[in-house]
PDB file of C-alpha atoms in Angstrom:
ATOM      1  CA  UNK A   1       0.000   0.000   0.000  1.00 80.00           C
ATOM      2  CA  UNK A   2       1.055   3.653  -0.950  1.00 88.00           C
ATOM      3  CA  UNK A   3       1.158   6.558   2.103  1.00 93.00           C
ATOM      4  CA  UNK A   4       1.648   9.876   1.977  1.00 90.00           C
ATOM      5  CA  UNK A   5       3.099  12.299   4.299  1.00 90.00           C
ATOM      6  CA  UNK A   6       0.722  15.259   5.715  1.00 93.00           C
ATOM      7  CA  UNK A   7       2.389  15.948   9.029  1.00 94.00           C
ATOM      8  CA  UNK A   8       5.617  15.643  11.221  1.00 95.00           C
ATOM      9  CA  UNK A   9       5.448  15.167  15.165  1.00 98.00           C
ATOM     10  CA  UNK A  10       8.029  17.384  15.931  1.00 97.00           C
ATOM     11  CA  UNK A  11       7.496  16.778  19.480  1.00 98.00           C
ATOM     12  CA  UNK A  12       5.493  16.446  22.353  1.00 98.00           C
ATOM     13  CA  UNK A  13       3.220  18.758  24.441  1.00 98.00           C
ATOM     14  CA  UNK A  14       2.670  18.890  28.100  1.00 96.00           C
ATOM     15  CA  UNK A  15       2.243  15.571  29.742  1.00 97.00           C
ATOM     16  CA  UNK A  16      -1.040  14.294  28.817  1.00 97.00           C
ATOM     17  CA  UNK A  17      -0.440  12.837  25.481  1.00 97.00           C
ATOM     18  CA  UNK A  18      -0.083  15.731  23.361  1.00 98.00           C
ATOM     19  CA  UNK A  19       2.191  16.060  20.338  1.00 98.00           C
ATOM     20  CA  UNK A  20       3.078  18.504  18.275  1.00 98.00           C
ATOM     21  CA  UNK A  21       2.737  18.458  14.641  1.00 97.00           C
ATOM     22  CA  UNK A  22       3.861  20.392  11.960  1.00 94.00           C
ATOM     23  CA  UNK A  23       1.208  19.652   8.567  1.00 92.00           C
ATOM     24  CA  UNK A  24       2.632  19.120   5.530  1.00 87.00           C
ATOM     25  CA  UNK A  25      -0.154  19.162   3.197  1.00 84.00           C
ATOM     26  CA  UNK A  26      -2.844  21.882   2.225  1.00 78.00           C
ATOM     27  CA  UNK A  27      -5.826  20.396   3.555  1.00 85.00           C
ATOM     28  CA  UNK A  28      -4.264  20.331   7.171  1.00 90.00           C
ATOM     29  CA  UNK A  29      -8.154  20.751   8.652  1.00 91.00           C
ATOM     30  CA  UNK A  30      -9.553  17.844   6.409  1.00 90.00           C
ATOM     31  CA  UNK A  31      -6.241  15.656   7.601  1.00 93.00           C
ATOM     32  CA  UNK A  32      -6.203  16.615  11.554  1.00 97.00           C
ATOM     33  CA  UNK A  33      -9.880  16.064  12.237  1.00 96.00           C
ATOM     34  CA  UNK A  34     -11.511  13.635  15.507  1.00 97.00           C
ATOM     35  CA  UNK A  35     -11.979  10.212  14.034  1.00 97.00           C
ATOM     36  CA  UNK A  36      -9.630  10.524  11.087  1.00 97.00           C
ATOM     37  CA  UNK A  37      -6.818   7.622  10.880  1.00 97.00           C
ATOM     38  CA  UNK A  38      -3.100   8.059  10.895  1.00 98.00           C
ATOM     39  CA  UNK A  39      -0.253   5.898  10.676  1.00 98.00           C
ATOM     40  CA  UNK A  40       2.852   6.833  12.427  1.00 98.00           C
ATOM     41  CA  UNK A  41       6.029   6.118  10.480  1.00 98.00           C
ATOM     42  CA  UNK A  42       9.867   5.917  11.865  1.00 97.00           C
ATOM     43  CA  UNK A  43      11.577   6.871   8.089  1.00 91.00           C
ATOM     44  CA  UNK A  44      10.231   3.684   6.185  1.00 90.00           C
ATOM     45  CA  UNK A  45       8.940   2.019   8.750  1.00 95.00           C
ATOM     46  CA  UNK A  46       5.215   2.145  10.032  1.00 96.00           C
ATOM     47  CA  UNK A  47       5.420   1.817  13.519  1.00 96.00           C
ATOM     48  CA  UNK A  48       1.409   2.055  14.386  1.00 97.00           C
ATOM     49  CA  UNK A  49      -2.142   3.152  13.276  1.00 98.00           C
ATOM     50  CA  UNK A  50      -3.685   5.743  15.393  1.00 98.00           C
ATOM     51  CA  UNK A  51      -7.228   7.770  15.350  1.00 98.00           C
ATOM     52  CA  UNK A  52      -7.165  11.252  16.554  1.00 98.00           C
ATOM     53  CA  UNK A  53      -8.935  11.882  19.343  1.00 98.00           C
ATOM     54  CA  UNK A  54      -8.907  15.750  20.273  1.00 98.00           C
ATOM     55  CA  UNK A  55      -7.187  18.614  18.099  1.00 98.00           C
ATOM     56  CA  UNK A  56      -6.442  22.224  18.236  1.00 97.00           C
ATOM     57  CA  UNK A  57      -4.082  24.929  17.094  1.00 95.00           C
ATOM     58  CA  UNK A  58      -1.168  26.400  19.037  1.00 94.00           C
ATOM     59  CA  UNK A  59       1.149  28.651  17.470  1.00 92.00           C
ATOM     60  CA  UNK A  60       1.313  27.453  13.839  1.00 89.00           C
ATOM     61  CA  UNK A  61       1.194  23.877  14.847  1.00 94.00           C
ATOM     62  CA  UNK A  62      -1.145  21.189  15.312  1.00 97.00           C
ATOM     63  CA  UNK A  63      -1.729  19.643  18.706  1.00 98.00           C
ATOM     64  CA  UNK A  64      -3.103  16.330  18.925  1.00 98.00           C
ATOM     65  CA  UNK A  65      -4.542  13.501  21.342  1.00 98.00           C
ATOM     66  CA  UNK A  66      -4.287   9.953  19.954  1.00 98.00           C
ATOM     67  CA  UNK A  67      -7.386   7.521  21.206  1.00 98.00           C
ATOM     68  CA  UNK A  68      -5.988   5.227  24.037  1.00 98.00           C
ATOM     69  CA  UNK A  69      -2.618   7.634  24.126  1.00 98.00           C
ATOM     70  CA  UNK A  70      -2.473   9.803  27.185  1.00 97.00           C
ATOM     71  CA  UNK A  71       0.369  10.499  28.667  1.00 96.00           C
ATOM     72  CA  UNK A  72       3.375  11.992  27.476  1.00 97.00           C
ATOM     73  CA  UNK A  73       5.281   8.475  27.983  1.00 97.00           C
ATOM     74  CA  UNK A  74       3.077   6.854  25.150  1.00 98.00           C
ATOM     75  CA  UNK A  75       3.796   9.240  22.441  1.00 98.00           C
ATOM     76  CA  UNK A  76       7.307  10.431  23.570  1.00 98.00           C
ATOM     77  CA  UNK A  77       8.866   7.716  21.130  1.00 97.00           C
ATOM     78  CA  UNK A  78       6.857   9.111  18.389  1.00 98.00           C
ATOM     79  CA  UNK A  79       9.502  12.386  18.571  1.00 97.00           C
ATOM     80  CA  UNK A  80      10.669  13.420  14.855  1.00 97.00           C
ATOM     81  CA  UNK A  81       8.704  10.655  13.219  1.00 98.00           C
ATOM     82  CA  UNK A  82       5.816  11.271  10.101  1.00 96.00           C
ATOM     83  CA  UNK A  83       2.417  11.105   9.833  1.00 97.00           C
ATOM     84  CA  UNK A  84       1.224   9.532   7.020  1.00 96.00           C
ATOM     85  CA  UNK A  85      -2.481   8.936   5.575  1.00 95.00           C
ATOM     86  CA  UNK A  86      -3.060   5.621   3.077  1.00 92.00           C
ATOM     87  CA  UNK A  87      -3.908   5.957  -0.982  1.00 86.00           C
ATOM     88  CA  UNK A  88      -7.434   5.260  -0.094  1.00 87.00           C
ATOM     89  CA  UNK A  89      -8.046   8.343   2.180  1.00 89.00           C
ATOM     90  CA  UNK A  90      -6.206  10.573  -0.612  1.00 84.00           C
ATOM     91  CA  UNK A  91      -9.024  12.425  -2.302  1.00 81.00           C
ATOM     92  CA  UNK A  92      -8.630  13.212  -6.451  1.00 79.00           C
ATOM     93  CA  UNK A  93      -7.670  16.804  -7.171  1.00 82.00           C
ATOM     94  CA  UNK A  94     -10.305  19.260  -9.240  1.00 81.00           C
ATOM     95  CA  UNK A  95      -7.297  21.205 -10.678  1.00 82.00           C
ATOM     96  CA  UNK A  96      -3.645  20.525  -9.959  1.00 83.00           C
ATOM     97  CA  UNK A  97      -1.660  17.554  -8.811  1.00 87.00           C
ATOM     98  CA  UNK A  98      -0.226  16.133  -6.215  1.00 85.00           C
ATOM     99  CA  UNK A  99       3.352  16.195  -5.496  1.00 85.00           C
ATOM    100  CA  UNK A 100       4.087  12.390  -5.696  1.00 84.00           C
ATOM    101  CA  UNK A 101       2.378  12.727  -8.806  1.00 89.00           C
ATOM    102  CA  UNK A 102       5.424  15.059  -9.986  1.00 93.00           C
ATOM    103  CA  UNK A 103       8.495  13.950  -8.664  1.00 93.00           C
ATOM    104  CA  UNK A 104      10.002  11.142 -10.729  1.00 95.00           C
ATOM    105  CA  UNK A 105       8.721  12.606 -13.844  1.00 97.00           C
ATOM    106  CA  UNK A 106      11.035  13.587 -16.821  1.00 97.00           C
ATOM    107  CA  UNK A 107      11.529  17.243 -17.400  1.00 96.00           C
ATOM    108  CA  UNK A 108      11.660  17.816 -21.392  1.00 96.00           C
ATOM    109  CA  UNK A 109      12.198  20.968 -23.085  1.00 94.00           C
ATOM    110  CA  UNK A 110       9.463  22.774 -25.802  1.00 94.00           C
ATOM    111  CA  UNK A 111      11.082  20.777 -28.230  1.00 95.00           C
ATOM    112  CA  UNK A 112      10.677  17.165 -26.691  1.00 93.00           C
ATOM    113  CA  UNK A 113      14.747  17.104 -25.801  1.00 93.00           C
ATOM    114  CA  UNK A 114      15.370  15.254 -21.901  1.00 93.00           C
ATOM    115  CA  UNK A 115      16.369  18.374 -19.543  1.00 94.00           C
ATOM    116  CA  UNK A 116      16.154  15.952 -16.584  1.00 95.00           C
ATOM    117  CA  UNK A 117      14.044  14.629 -13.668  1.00 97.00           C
ATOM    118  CA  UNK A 118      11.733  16.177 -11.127  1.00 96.00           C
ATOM    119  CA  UNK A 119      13.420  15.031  -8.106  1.00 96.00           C
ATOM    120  CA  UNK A 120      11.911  17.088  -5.223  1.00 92.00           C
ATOM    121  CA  UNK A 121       9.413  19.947  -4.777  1.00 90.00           C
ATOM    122  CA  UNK A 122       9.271  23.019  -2.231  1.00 86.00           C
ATOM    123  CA  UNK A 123       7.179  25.387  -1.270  1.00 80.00           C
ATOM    124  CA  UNK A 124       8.893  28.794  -1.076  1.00 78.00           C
ATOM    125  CA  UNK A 125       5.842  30.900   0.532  1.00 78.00           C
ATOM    126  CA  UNK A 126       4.813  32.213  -2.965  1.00 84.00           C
ATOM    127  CA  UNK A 127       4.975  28.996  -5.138  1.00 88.00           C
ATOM    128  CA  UNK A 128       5.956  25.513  -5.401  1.00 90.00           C
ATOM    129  CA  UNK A 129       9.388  25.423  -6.833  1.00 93.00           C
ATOM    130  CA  UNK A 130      10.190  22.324  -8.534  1.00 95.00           C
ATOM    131  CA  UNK A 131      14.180  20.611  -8.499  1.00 96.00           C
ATOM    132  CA  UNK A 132      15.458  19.427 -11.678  1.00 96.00           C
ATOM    133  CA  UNK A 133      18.122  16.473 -11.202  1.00 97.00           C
ATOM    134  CA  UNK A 134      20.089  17.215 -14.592  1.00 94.00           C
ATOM    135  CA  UNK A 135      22.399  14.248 -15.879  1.00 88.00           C
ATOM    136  CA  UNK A 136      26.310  14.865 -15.409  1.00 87.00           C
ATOM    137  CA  UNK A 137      24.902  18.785 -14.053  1.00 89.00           C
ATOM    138  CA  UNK A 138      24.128  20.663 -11.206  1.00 94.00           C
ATOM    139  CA  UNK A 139      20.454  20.292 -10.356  1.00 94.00           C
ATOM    140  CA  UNK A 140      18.372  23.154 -10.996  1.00 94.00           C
ATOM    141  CA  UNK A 141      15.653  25.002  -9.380  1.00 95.00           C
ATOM    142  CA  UNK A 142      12.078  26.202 -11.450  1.00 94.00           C
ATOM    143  CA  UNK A 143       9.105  28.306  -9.819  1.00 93.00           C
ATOM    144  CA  UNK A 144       6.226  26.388 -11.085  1.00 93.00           C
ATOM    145  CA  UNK A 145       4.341  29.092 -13.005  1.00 93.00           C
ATOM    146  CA  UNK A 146       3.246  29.256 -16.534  1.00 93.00           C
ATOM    147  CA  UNK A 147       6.288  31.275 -17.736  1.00 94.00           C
ATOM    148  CA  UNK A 148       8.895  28.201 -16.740  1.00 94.00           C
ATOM    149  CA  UNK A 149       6.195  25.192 -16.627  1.00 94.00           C
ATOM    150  CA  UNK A 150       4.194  23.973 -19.222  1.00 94.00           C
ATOM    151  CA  UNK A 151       2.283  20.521 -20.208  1.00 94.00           C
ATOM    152  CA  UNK A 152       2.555  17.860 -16.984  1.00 95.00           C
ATOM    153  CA  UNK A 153       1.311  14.772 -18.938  1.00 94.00           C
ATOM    154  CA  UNK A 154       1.173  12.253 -15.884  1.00 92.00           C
ATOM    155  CA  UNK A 155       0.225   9.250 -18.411  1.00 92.00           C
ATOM    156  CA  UNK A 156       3.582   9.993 -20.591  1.00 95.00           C
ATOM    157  CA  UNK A 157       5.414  10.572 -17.302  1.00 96.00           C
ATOM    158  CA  UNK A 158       6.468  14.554 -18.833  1.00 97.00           C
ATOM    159  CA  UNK A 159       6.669  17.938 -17.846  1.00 97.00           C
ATOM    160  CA  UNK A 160       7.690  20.760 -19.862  1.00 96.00           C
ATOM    161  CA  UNK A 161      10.096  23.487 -19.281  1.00 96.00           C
ATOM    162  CA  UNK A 162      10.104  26.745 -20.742  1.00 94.00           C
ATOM    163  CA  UNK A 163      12.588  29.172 -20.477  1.00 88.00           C
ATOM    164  CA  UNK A 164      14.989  26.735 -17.896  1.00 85.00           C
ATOM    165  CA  UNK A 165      17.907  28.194 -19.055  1.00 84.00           C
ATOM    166  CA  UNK A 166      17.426  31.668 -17.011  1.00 83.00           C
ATOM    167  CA  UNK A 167      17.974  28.825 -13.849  1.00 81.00           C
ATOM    168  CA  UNK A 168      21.293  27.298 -15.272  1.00 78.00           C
TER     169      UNK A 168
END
């Protein structure tokens, strides 16, 4: 099964269970809801399922309870690991896609010639930016907006570049 990362417990919070979490998706209050499913992973490694119990915000970051977890010496261990949801609670996109969707995919210029491979996206604040892995090159870095990015063709595995040379 395919998971995909929408938070990071970047520690805990007082002594009743709490942990900290910074989100790492944009639908943050459809992820971090009462009920909703997560499975805690140690790098590759799922380490256990849990269901959120309570949540609220404190200072940019997401606090929550885990059913059956409260005290601090249940979650402690769960200190710099990810939260991850499954492919089945992933919901399809009305315009856009997902960055999993992106990375791997080879960058090709407007004439159909290999630039390289998406091998990581950012978000800067203003945009995604989008890192090119170029063969026997330095990797290069393009804002995803119309003027640099053109076609993404998931099915033929593309994306287009325009203008990539102002980022060599």
């Amino acid at each position: 099964m395919d998971y995909y990362i929408v938070g990071r417990i970047v520690n805990t919070h007082g002594i009743r269970g709490e942990v900290r979490v910074l989100a790492d998706t944009d639908f943050a209050d459809e992820r971090f809801v009462r009920g909703n499913k997560l499975y805690i992973f140690n790098k590759n490694e799922l380490v256990e399922q849990v269901e959120i119990e309570q949540v609220r915000l404190h200072k940019n970051f997401y606090l929550l309870t885990f059913k059956g977890k409260h005290n601090i010496n249940q979650v402690e261990a769960f200190k710099q690991m990810v939260l991850k949801i499954d492919a089945t609670q992933q919901k399809p996109l009305d315009d856009g896609f997902y960055h999993h969707q992106i990375i791997g995919l080879r960058a090709v210029d407007e004439q159909g010639q290999e630039v390289g491979m998406v091998k990581d996206i950012f978000n800067s604040g203003a945009t995604d930016i989008w890192t090119i892995k170029r063969k026997g090159d330095k990797d290069i870095m393009v804002p995803y907006i119309d003027e640099y990015v053109g076609d993404v063709d998931l099915e033929a595995g593309t994306v287009v570049l325009k203008k990539y040379q102002d980022f060599i």
